[in-house]
Amino acid sequence: MPELKQSLLIAVVLTAGVGLFALMFNALRPAGLPLFAVLPYETFVPCPEPVGEVYSTGAESCAKKGAFIIDARPAAEYEAFHVENALHVPFDYLVPVSREALATIARSRAKTIVVYGDGGQPDNGRELARELAGSGIKHVFFVDGGVAAIKKAKNMDGHHDAQ
């Protein structure tokens, strides 16, 4: 038992000594690190969960008259292929949809909003659709299977044209 007390005492003294050394070293530095945060810590993800209800639809809905089509994929993928007249609104988990994009969608007065993405898990088209619906946009659908389903419906077989 005395060995345990002695080991514990050594650990406490060693920890206190190293901590004191670190504080002294920090105090002597020209630009020492603050011991307490001067400003509140920044939260990188705002984390508001989109609450809007969205529905899945097939690729054929992109050809539906009066549908407002939105491509949620990154710019390079949009440039390589996109549905004709699709609005490019790339989805980003960390950045909310811009007010300009929301205003453009609202001004369209479309009865149906169809969003497509990469078709992955999670599908960025579905996530953008949820965010749009959560922002008050009504009748939002996402293409189940994303751009691959659209290409398959158009019988593109891997060939694509930028539009």
N, CA and C atoms as an extended XYZ file, in Angstrom:
489
Properties=species:S:1:pos:R:3:atomname:S:1:resname:S:1:resid:I:1 pbc="F F F"
N         0.803       -1.190        0.000 N   MET     1
C         0.000        0.000        0.000 CA  MET     1
C         0.857        1.270        0.000 C   MET     1
N         1.977        1.301        0.728 N   PRO     2
C         2.829        2.492        0.693 CA  PRO     2
C         3.356        2.763       -0.718 C   PRO     2
N         3.576        1.706       -1.516 N   GLU     3
C         4.066        1.897       -2.887 CA  GLU     3
C         3.022        2.618       -3.732 C   GLU     3
N         1.744        2.310       -3.526 N   LEU     4
C         0.658        2.952       -4.263 CA  LEU     4
C         0.594        4.438       -3.918 C   LEU     4
N         0.699        4.769       -2.617 N   LYS     5
C         0.674        6.169       -2.192 CA  LYS     5
C         1.865        6.920       -2.770 C   LYS     5
N         3.017        6.269       -2.762 N   GLN     6
C         4.227        6.906       -3.287 CA  GLN     6
C         4.086        7.133       -4.793 C   GLN     6
N         3.555        6.177       -5.521 N   SER     7
C         3.356        6.314       -6.969 CA  SER     7
C         2.366        7.434       -7.274 C   SER     7
N         1.310        7.504       -6.487 N   LEU     8
C         0.304        8.545       -6.669 CA  LEU     8
C         0.900        9.921       -6.396 C   LEU     8
N         1.693       10.036       -5.346 N   LEU     9
C         2.348       11.299       -5.005 CA  LEU     9
C         3.291       11.733       -6.124 C   LEU     9
N         4.059       10.805       -6.656 N   ILE    10
C         4.979       11.120       -7.760 CA  ILE    10
C         4.189       11.605       -8.977 C   ILE    10
N         3.073       10.943       -9.284 N   ALA    11
C         2.253       11.331      -10.430 CA  ALA    11
C         1.692       12.741      -10.259 C   ALA    11
N         1.211       13.069       -9.048 N   VAL    12
C         0.645       14.391       -8.787 CA  VAL    12
C         1.726       15.462       -8.880 C   VAL    12
N         2.879       15.214       -8.268 N   VAL    13
C         3.981       16.189       -8.295 CA  VAL    13
C         4.469       16.393       -9.724 C   VAL    13
N         4.618       15.312      -10.468 N   LEU    14
C         5.083       15.392      -11.852 CA  LEU    14
C         4.080       16.169      -12.712 C   LEU    14
N         2.795       15.892      -12.555 N   THR    15
C         1.756       16.592      -13.318 CA  THR    15
C         1.754       18.080      -12.984 C   THR    15
N         1.833       18.413      -11.697 N   ALA    16
C         1.858       19.817      -11.282 CA  ALA    16
C         3.103       20.513      -11.818 C   ALA    16
N         4.236       19.845      -11.774 N   GLY    17
C         5.480       20.431      -12.267 CA  GLY    17
C         5.426       20.701      -13.763 C   GLY    17
N         4.943       19.739      -14.529 N   VAL    18
C         4.841       19.920      -15.983 CA  VAL    18
C         3.840       21.028      -16.303 C   VAL    18
N         2.716       21.076      -15.589 N   GLY    19
C         1.721       22.124      -15.808 CA  GLY    19
C         2.280       23.500      -15.505 C   GLY    19
N         3.012       23.631      -14.413 N   LEU    20
C         3.632       24.897      -14.039 CA  LEU    20
C         4.667       25.314      -15.076 C   LEU    20
N         5.468       24.358      -15.545 N   PHE    21
C         6.457       24.634      -16.588 CA  PHE    21
C         5.761       25.148      -17.854 C   PHE    21
N         4.655       24.518      -18.252 N   ALA    22
C         3.927       24.924      -19.456 CA  ALA    22
C         3.373       26.336      -19.306 C   ALA    22
N         2.822       26.665      -18.134 N   LEU    23
C         2.295       28.008      -17.904 CA  LEU    23
C         3.402       29.058      -17.952 C   LEU    23
N         4.551       28.756      -17.358 N   MET    24
C         5.680       29.697      -17.381 CA  MET    24
C         6.196       29.866      -18.807 C   MET    24
N         6.318       28.782      -19.537 N   PHE    25
C         6.798       28.842      -20.920 CA  PHE    25
C         5.834       29.678      -21.766 C   PHE    25
N         4.533       29.489      -21.580 N   ASN    26
C         3.528       30.242      -22.326 CA  ASN    26
C         3.597       31.729      -21.979 C   ASN    26
N         3.829       32.054      -20.699 N   ALA    27
C         3.917       33.452      -20.267 CA  ALA    27
C         5.131       34.144      -20.868 C   ALA    27
N         6.209       33.404      -21.110 N   LEU    28
C         7.429       33.990      -21.665 CA  LEU    28
C         7.388       34.124      -23.185 C   LEU    28
N         6.456       33.457      -23.829 N   ARG    29
C         6.337       33.545      -25.290 CA  ARG    29
C         5.872       34.940      -25.680 C   ARG    29
N         6.375       35.498      -26.790 N   PRO    30
C         5.928       36.828      -27.229 CA  PRO    30
C         4.420       36.876      -27.508 C   PRO    30
N         3.882       35.834      -28.080 N   ALA    31
C         2.439       35.779      -28.362 CA  ALA    31
C         1.882       34.529      -27.693 C   ALA    31
N         1.869       34.549      -26.375 N   GLY    32
C         1.401       33.383      -25.627 CA  GLY    32
C        -0.052       33.047      -25.917 C   GLY    32
N        -0.369       31.802      -25.772 N   LEU    33
C        -1.741       31.353      -25.985 CA  LEU    33
C        -2.617       31.815      -24.829 C   LEU    33
N        -3.822       32.322      -25.125 N   PRO    34
C        -4.710       32.736      -24.033 CA  PRO    34
C        -5.186       31.515      -23.246 C   PRO    34
N        -5.305       31.670      -21.952 N   LEU    35
C        -5.770       30.568      -21.117 CA  LEU    35
C        -7.283       30.404      -21.201 C   LEU    35
N        -7.978       31.496      -21.511 N   PHE    36
C        -9.429       31.466      -21.661 CA  PHE    36
C        -9.773       32.078      -23.008 C   PHE    36
N       -10.824       31.598      -23.639 N   ALA    37
C       -11.237       32.100      -24.949 CA  ALA    37
C       -11.637       33.567      -24.846 C   ALA    37
N       -11.062       34.389      -25.724 N   VAL    38
C       -11.395       35.805      -25.760 CA  VAL    38
C       -12.765       35.983      -26.416 C   VAL    38
N       -12.989       35.251      -27.497 N   LEU    39
C       -14.258       35.282      -28.219 CA  LEU    39
C       -14.937       33.928      -28.081 C   LEU    39
N       -16.240       33.893      -28.225 N   PRO    40
C       -16.915       32.587      -28.165 CA  PRO    40
C       -16.432       31.692      -29.309 C   PRO    40
N       -16.417       30.408      -29.062 N   TYR    41
C       -15.982       29.466      -30.081 CA  TYR    41
C       -16.974       29.446      -31.231 C   TYR    41
N       -16.440       29.340      -32.444 N   GLU    42
C       -17.282       29.308      -33.631 CA  GLU    42
C       -17.776       27.886      -33.869 C   GLU    42
N       -19.055       27.767      -34.114 N   THR    43
C       -19.629       26.473      -34.456 CA  THR    43
C       -19.632       26.375      -35.968 C   THR    43
N       -19.039       25.325      -36.500 N   PHE    44
C       -18.892       25.212      -37.941 CA  PHE    44
C       -20.166       24.757      -38.639 C   PHE    44
N       -20.993       23.995      -38.000 N   VAL    45
C       -22.220       23.505      -38.616 CA  VAL    45
C       -23.402       24.115      -37.885 C   VAL    45
N       -24.223       24.916      -38.592 N   PRO    46
C       -25.344       25.539      -37.918 CA  PRO    46
C       -26.385       24.540      -37.423 C   PRO    46
N       -26.471       23.386      -38.028 N   CYS    47
C       -27.296       22.258      -37.599 CA  CYS    47
C       -28.800       22.468      -37.547 C   CYS    47
N       -29.386       23.429      -38.260 N   PRO    48
C       -30.841       23.405      -38.280 CA  PRO    48
C       -31.277       22.291      -39.221 C   PRO    48
N       -32.035       21.371      -38.718 N   GLU    49
C       -32.472       20.226      -39.523 CA  GLU    49
C       -33.599       20.674      -40.446 C   GLU    49
N       -33.454       20.430      -41.755 N   PRO    50
C       -34.555       20.789      -42.653 CA  PRO    50
C       -35.818       20.037      -42.233 C   PRO    50
N       -36.907       20.737      -42.174 N   VAL    51
C       -38.126       20.116      -41.681 CA  VAL    51
C       -39.174       19.919      -42.762 C   VAL    51
N       -38.889       20.370      -43.975 N   GLY    52
C       -39.883       20.277      -45.029 CA  GLY    52
C       -40.104       18.856      -45.512 C   GLY    52
N       -41.321       18.608      -45.959 N   GLU    53
C       -41.670       17.288      -46.470 CA  GLU    53
C       -41.406       17.261      -47.969 C   GLU    53
N       -40.703       16.234      -48.423 N   VAL    54
C       -40.417       16.074      -49.847 CA  VAL    54
C       -40.853       14.687      -50.286 C   VAL    54
N       -41.005       14.541      -51.580 N   TYR    55
C       -41.477       13.287      -52.143 CA  TYR    55
C       -40.520       12.842      -53.240 C   TYR    55
N       -40.338       11.536      -53.361 N   SER    56
C       -39.495       11.042      -54.448 CA  SER    56
C       -40.344       10.909      -55.700 C   SER    56
N       -39.693       11.025      -56.830 N   THR    57
C       -40.363       10.919      -58.113 CA  THR    57
C       -39.411       10.273      -59.100 C   THR    57
N       -39.921        9.881      -60.224 N   GLY    58
C       -39.089        9.267      -61.251 CA  GLY    58
C       -38.466       10.309      -62.159 C   GLY    58
N       -37.531        9.862      -62.982 N   ALA    59
C       -36.813       10.757      -63.889 CA  ALA    59
C       -37.739       11.419      -64.897 C   ALA    59
N       -38.849       10.771      -65.215 N   GLU    60
C       -39.776       11.323      -66.210 CA  GLU    60
C       -40.360       12.664      -65.776 C   GLU    60
N       -40.334       12.956      -64.493 N   SER    61
C       -40.888       14.226      -64.011 CA  SER    61
C       -40.063       15.420      -64.481 C   SER    61
N       -38.814       15.185      -64.904 N   CYS    62
C       -37.989       16.279      -65.428 CA  CYS    62
C       -38.518       16.769      -66.771 C   CYS    62
N       -39.277       15.929      -67.468 N   ALA    63
C       -39.836       16.306      -68.762 CA  ALA    63
C       -41.253       16.858      -68.623 C   ALA    63
N       -41.776       16.862      -67.410 N   LYS    64
C       -43.149       17.317      -67.175 CA  LYS    64
C       -43.263       18.810      -67.448 C   LYS    64
N       -44.287       19.181      -68.203 N   LYS    65
C       -44.498       20.583      -68.538 CA  LYS    65
C       -44.781       21.384      -67.265 C   LYS    65
N       -44.136       22.524      -67.148 N   GLY    66
C       -44.350       23.399      -66.004 CA  GLY    66
C       -43.505       23.084      -64.785 C   GLY    66
N       -42.709       22.025      -64.861 N   ALA    67
C       -41.849       21.678      -63.721 CA  ALA    67
C       -40.620       22.578      -63.719 C   ALA    67
N       -40.235       23.023      -62.543 N   PHE    68
C       -39.018       23.823      -62.368 CA  PHE    68
C       -37.928       22.859      -61.922 C   PHE    68
N       -36.883       22.704      -62.740 N   ILE    69
C       -35.854       21.694      -62.504 CA  ILE    69
C       -34.643       22.340      -61.837 C   ILE    69
N       -34.121       21.673      -60.802 N   ILE    70
C       -32.940       22.163      -60.079 CA  ILE    70
C       -31.909       21.049      -60.009 C   ILE    70
N       -30.672       21.389      -60.355 N   ASP    71
C       -29.545       20.456      -60.280 CA  ASP    71
C       -28.759       20.780      -59.017 C   ASP    71
N       -28.625       19.805      -58.114 N   ALA    72
C       -27.972       20.026      -56.819 CA  ALA    72
C       -26.509       19.604      -56.810 C   ALA    72
N       -25.981       19.146      -57.938 N   ARG    73
C       -24.618       18.606      -57.973 CA  ARG    73
C       -23.566       19.716      -58.047 C   ARG    73
N       -22.305       19.376      -57.786 N   PRO    74
C       -21.225       20.367      -57.895 CA  PRO    74
C       -21.096       20.912      -59.321 C   PRO    74
N       -20.453       22.065      -59.454 N   ALA    75
C       -20.355       22.772      -60.732 CA  ALA    75
C       -19.753       21.925      -61.849 C   ALA    75
N       -18.684       21.187      -61.564 N   ALA    76
C       -18.035       20.390      -62.613 CA  ALA    76
C       -18.989       19.340      -63.174 C   ALA    76
N       -19.771       18.719      -62.313 N   GLU    77
C       -20.730       17.710      -62.766 CA  GLU    77
C       -21.873       18.365      -63.537 C   GLU    77
N       -22.287       19.543      -63.102 N   TYR    78
C       -23.340       20.284      -63.805 CA  TYR    78
C       -22.868       20.653      -65.207 C   TYR    78
N       -21.628       21.112      -65.321 N   GLU    79
C       -21.084       21.498      -66.627 CA  GLU    79
C       -20.975       20.306      -67.570 C   GLU    79
N       -20.650       19.140      -67.031 N   ALA    80
C       -20.498       17.944      -67.863 CA  ALA    80
C       -21.844       17.484      -68.428 C   ALA    80
N       -22.884       17.585      -67.648 N   PHE    81
C       -24.235       17.207      -68.083 CA  PHE    81
C       -25.251       17.820      -67.137 C   PHE    81
N       -26.311       18.341      -67.714 N   HIS    82
C       -27.453       18.765      -66.904 CA  HIS    82
C       -28.707       18.763      -67.766 C   HIS    82
N       -29.828       18.657      -67.108 N   VAL    83
C       -31.112       18.714      -67.794 CA  VAL    83
C       -31.279       20.119      -68.353 C   VAL    83
N       -31.811       20.191      -69.563 N   GLU    84
C       -32.004       21.479      -70.214 CA  GLU    84
C       -32.824       22.417      -69.327 C   GLU    84
N       -32.364       23.644      -69.207 N   ASN    85
C       -32.997       24.709      -68.413 CA  ASN    85
C       -32.978       24.463      -66.907 C   ASN    85
N       -32.167       23.534      -66.439 N   ALA    86
C       -32.078       23.285      -64.995 CA  ALA    86
C       -31.318       24.424      -64.320 C   ALA    86
N       -31.835       24.873      -63.200 N   LEU    87
C       -31.153       25.882      -62.387 CA  LEU    87
C       -30.096       25.171      -61.556 C   LEU    87
N       -28.885       25.696      -61.562 N   HIS    88
C       -27.810       25.076      -60.786 CA  HIS    88
C       -27.787       25.684      -59.388 C   HIS    88
N       -28.134       24.875      -58.399 N   VAL    89
C       -28.082       25.271      -56.986 CA  VAL    89
C       -27.322       24.166      -56.268 C   VAL    89
N       -25.987       24.248      -56.239 N   PRO    90
C       -25.218       23.158      -55.619 CA  PRO    90
C       -25.511       23.046      -54.126 C   PRO    90
N       -25.732       21.816      -53.671 N   PHE    91
C       -26.026       21.588      -52.260 CA  PHE    91
C       -24.734       21.497      -51.469 C   PHE    91
N       -24.725       22.154      -50.316 N   ASP    92
C       -23.588       22.099      -49.408 CA  ASP    92
C       -24.153       21.964      -47.997 C   ASP    92
N       -23.677       20.964      -47.280 N   TYR    93
C       -24.180       20.734      -45.925 CA  TYR    93
C       -23.887       21.905      -44.992 C   TYR    93
N       -22.832       22.656      -45.267 N   LEU    94
C       -22.413       23.715      -44.351 CA  LEU    94
C       -22.937       25.094      -44.728 C   LEU    94
N       -23.400       25.245      -45.976 N   VAL    95
C       -23.840       26.556      -46.440 CA  VAL    95
C       -25.312       26.474      -46.840 C   VAL    95
N       -26.163       27.289      -46.236 N   PRO    96
C       -27.579       27.244      -46.614 CA  PRO    96
C       -27.790       27.778      -48.033 C   PRO    96
N       -28.918       27.437      -48.618 N   VAL    97
C       -29.268       27.926      -49.951 CA  VAL    97
C       -29.350       29.445      -49.896 C   VAL    97
N       -28.790       30.098      -50.910 N   SER    98
C       -28.763       31.561      -50.920 CA  SER    98
C       -30.170       32.135      -51.062 C   SER    98
N       -30.326       33.336      -50.568 N   ARG    99
C       -31.622       34.019      -50.688 CA  ARG    99
C       -31.963       34.259      -52.150 C   ARG    99
N       -30.916       34.512      -52.964 N   GLU   100
C       -31.141       34.750      -54.389 CA  GLU   100
C       -31.737       33.514      -55.053 C   GLU   100
N       -31.190       32.345      -54.723 N   ALA   101
C       -31.707       31.103      -55.303 CA  ALA   101
C       -33.140       30.859      -54.844 C   ALA   101
N       -33.413       31.077      -53.564 N   LEU   102
C       -34.780       30.907      -53.056 CA  LEU   102
C       -35.742       31.869      -53.748 C   LEU   102
N       -35.295       33.112      -53.969 N   ALA   103
C       -36.142       34.102      -54.640 CA  ALA   103
C       -36.406       33.693      -56.086 C   ALA   103
N       -35.388       33.185      -56.771 N   THR   104
C       -35.558       32.731      -58.156 CA  THR   104
C       -36.576       31.603      -58.231 C   THR   104
N       -36.475       30.665      -57.309 N   ILE   105
C       -37.410       29.534      -57.286 CA  ILE   105
C       -38.825       30.025      -56.987 C   ILE   105
N       -38.961       30.913      -56.023 N   ALA   106
C       -40.284       31.433      -55.656 CA  ALA   106
C       -40.897       32.239      -56.801 C   ALA   106
N       -40.064       33.033      -57.494 N   ARG   107
C       -40.557       33.844      -58.616 CA  ARG   107
C       -41.025       32.989      -59.785 C   ARG   107
N       -40.534       31.770      -59.877 N   SER   108
C       -40.911       30.908      -61.004 CA  SER   108
C       -42.398       30.563      -60.974 C   SER   108
N       -42.984       30.582      -59.789 N   ARG   109
C       -44.395       30.231      -59.590 CA  ARG   109
C       -44.733       28.857      -60.168 C   ARG   109
N       -43.741       27.998      -60.227 N   ALA   110
C       -43.957       26.644      -60.744 CA  ALA   110
C       -44.811       25.851      -59.770 C   ALA   110
N       -45.655       25.011      -60.312 N   LYS   111
C       -46.507       24.171      -59.465 CA  LYS   111
C       -45.729       22.986      -58.914 C   LYS   111
N       -44.644       22.628      -59.587 N   THR   112
C       -43.830       21.489      -59.170 CA  THR   112
C       -42.358       21.869      -59.238 C   THR   112
N       -41.630       21.594      -58.174 N   ILE   113
C       -40.182       21.791      -58.134 CA  ILE   113
C       -39.558       20.399      -58.113 C   ILE   113
N       -38.706       20.115      -59.096 N   VAL   114
C       -38.050       18.810      -59.184 CA  VAL   114
C       -36.549       19.016      -59.019 C   VAL   114
N       -35.986       18.378      -58.009 N   VAL   115
C       -34.556       18.499      -57.715 CA  VAL   115
C       -33.895       17.159      -57.992 C   VAL   115
N       -32.758       17.201      -58.683 N   TYR   116
C       -31.991       15.967      -58.856 CA  TYR   116
C       -30.557       16.204      -58.420 C   TYR   116
N       -29.935       15.131      -57.973 N   GLY   117
C       -28.553       15.205      -57.515 CA  GLY   117
C       -27.751       14.052      -58.067 C   GLY   117
N       -26.784       13.603      -57.278 N   ASP   118
C       -25.892       12.536      -57.734 CA  ASP   118
C       -26.479       11.146      -57.536 C   ASP   118
N       -27.548       11.039      -56.780 N   GLY   119
C       -28.177        9.742      -56.545 CA  GLY   119
C       -27.463        8.893      -55.511 C   GLY   119
N       -26.452        9.461      -54.850 N   GLY   120
C       -25.681        8.714      -53.850 CA  GLY   120
C       -26.434        8.581      -52.536 C   GLY   120
N       -25.732        8.065      -51.557 N   GLN   121
C       -26.294        7.918      -50.211 CA  GLN   121
C       -25.429        8.709      -49.243 C   GLN   121
N       -25.836        9.836      -48.744 N   PRO   122
C       -27.103       10.487      -49.027 CA  PRO   122
C       -27.066       11.208      -50.374 C   PRO   122
N       -28.217       11.333      -50.978 N   ASP   123
C       -28.354       11.994      -52.276 CA  ASP   123
C       -28.410       13.500      -52.054 C   ASP   123
N       -27.488       14.234      -52.683 N   ASN   124
C       -27.488       15.683      -52.484 CA  ASN   124
C       -28.750       16.334      -53.059 C   ASN   124
N       -29.392       15.696      -54.027 N   GLY   125
C       -30.660       16.208      -54.548 CA  GLY   125
C       -31.769       16.119      -53.511 C   GLY   125
N       -31.832       14.991      -52.826 N   ARG   126
C       -32.852       14.821      -51.784 CA  ARG   126
C       -32.605       15.802      -50.639 C   ARG   126
N       -31.337       15.976      -50.257 N   GLU   127
C       -31.017       16.889      -49.155 CA  GLU   127
C       -31.340       18.331      -49.519 C   GLU   127
N       -31.052       18.731      -50.772 N   LEU   128
C       -31.404       20.084      -51.202 CA  LEU   128
C       -32.922       20.243      -51.229 C   LEU   128
N       -33.630       19.235      -51.699 N   ALA   129
C       -35.097       19.290      -51.720 CA  ALA   129
C       -35.642       19.483      -50.306 C   ALA   129
N       -35.084       18.774      -49.336 N   ARG   130
C       -35.518       18.923      -47.941 CA  ARG   130
C       -35.258       20.343      -47.440 C   ARG   130
N       -34.099       20.887      -47.807 N   GLU   131
C       -33.778       22.245      -47.369 CA  GLU   131
C       -34.727       23.262      -48.003 C   GLU   131
N       -35.022       23.086      -49.296 N   LEU   132
C       -35.952       23.999      -49.967 CA  LEU   132
C       -37.335       23.931      -49.326 C   LEU   132
N       -37.807       22.722      -49.078 N   ALA   133
C       -39.118       22.554      -48.446 CA  ALA   133
C       -39.120       23.160      -47.048 C   ALA   133
N       -38.026       23.015      -46.330 N   GLY   134
C       -37.903       23.607      -45.004 CA  GLY   134
C       -37.855       25.119      -45.039 C   GLY   134
N       -37.513       25.684      -46.209 N   SER   135
C       -37.468       27.140      -46.378 CA  SER   135
C       -38.800       27.705      -46.847 C   SER   135
N       -39.798       26.838      -46.977 N   GLY   136
C       -41.124       27.323      -47.345 CA  GLY   136
C       -41.530       27.068      -48.786 C   GLY   136
N       -40.668       26.475      -49.584 N   ILE   137
C       -41.016       26.149      -50.969 CA  ILE   137
C       -41.951       24.936      -50.944 C   ILE   137
N       -43.037       25.014      -51.686 N   LYS   138
C       -44.048       23.945      -51.685 CA  LYS   138
C       -43.890       23.033      -52.901 C   LYS   138
N       -44.436       21.843      -52.794 N   HIS   139
C       -44.494       20.860      -53.882 CA  HIS   139
C       -43.106       20.532      -54.420 C   HIS   139
N       -42.222       20.157      -53.511 N   VAL   140
C       -40.837       19.832      -53.869 CA  VAL   140
C       -40.683       18.318      -53.973 C   VAL   140
N       -40.114       17.882      -55.081 N   PHE   141
C       -39.857       16.468      -55.335 CA  PHE   141
C       -38.372       16.291      -55.612 C   PHE   141
N       -37.849       15.092      -55.371 N   PHE   142
C       -36.475       14.783      -55.771 CA  PHE   142
C       -36.500       13.534      -56.632 C   PHE   142
N       -35.597       13.503      -57.617 N   VAL   143
C       -35.531       12.367      -58.534 CA  VAL   143
C       -34.834       11.214      -57.836 C   VAL   143
N       -35.571       10.138      -57.649 N   ASP   144
C       -35.017        8.938      -57.029 CA  ASP   144
C       -33.991        8.332      -57.985 C   ASP   144
N       -32.759        8.213      -57.538 N   GLY   145
C       -31.686        7.690      -58.384 CA  GLY   145
C       -30.842        8.782      -59.017 C   GLY   145
N       -31.266       10.026      -58.884 N   GLY   146
C       -30.480       11.161      -59.339 CA  GLY   146
C       -30.227       11.204      -60.828 C   GLY   146
N       -29.080       11.768      -61.181 N   VAL   147
C       -28.741       11.992      -62.584 CA  VAL   147
C       -28.614       10.679      -63.357 C   VAL   147
N       -28.197        9.613      -62.706 N   ALA   148
C       -28.088        8.316      -63.392 CA  ALA   148
C       -29.459        7.852      -63.868 C   ALA   148
N       -30.487        8.062      -63.069 N   ALA   149
C       -31.847        7.685      -63.465 CA  ALA   149
C       -32.324        8.533      -64.640 C   ALA   149
N       -31.941        9.806      -64.646 N   ILE   150
C       -32.325       10.690      -65.751 CA  ILE   150
C       -31.644       10.236      -67.035 C   ILE   150
N       -30.348        9.944      -66.959 N   LYS   151
C       -29.628        9.473      -68.147 CA  LYS   151
C       -30.199        8.155      -68.649 C   LYS   151
N       -30.544        7.280      -67.738 N   LYS   152
C       -31.121        5.991      -68.127 CA  LYS   152
C       -32.467        6.200      -68.814 C   LYS   152
N       -33.270        7.104      -68.279 N   ALA   153
C       -34.576        7.388      -68.879 CA  ALA   153
C       -34.432        7.993      -70.270 C   ALA   153
N       -33.345        8.716      -70.492 N   LYS   154
C       -33.089        9.311      -71.807 CA  LYS   154
C       -32.323        8.356      -72.717 C   LYS   154
N       -32.047        7.133      -72.236 N   ASN   155
C       -31.289        6.121      -72.992 CA  ASN   155
C       -29.943        6.661      -73.463 C   ASN   155
N       -29.227        7.290      -72.551 N   MET   156
C       -27.965        7.918      -72.922 CA  MET   156
C       -26.803        6.948      -72.923 C   MET   156
N       -26.891        5.846      -72.223 N   ASP   157
C       -25.853        4.810      -72.224 CA  ASP   157
C       -24.448        5.362      -72.047 C   ASP   157
N       -24.294        6.272      -71.115 N   GLY   158
C       -22.957        6.784      -70.811 CA  GLY   158
C       -22.543        7.968      -71.654 C   GLY   158
N       -23.239        8.245      -72.750 N   HIS   159
C       -22.922        9.412      -73.564 CA  HIS   159
C       -23.704       10.588      -73.003 C   HIS   159
N       -23.102       11.762      -73.042 N   HIS   160
C       -23.818       12.924      -72.530 CA  HIS   160
C       -23.406       14.173      -73.278 C   HIS   160
N       -24.311       15.125      -73.312 N   ASP   161
C       -24.065       16.417      -73.940 CA  ASP   161
C       -24.239       17.494      -72.889 C   ASP   161
N       -23.307       18.441      -72.836 N   ALA   162
C       -23.478       19.585      -71.943 CA  ALA   162
C       -24.540       20.476      -72.552 C   ALA   162
N       -25.396       20.984      -71.721 N   GLN   163
C       -26.473       21.834      -72.238 CA  GLN   163
C       -26.423       23.168      -71.571 C   GLN   163
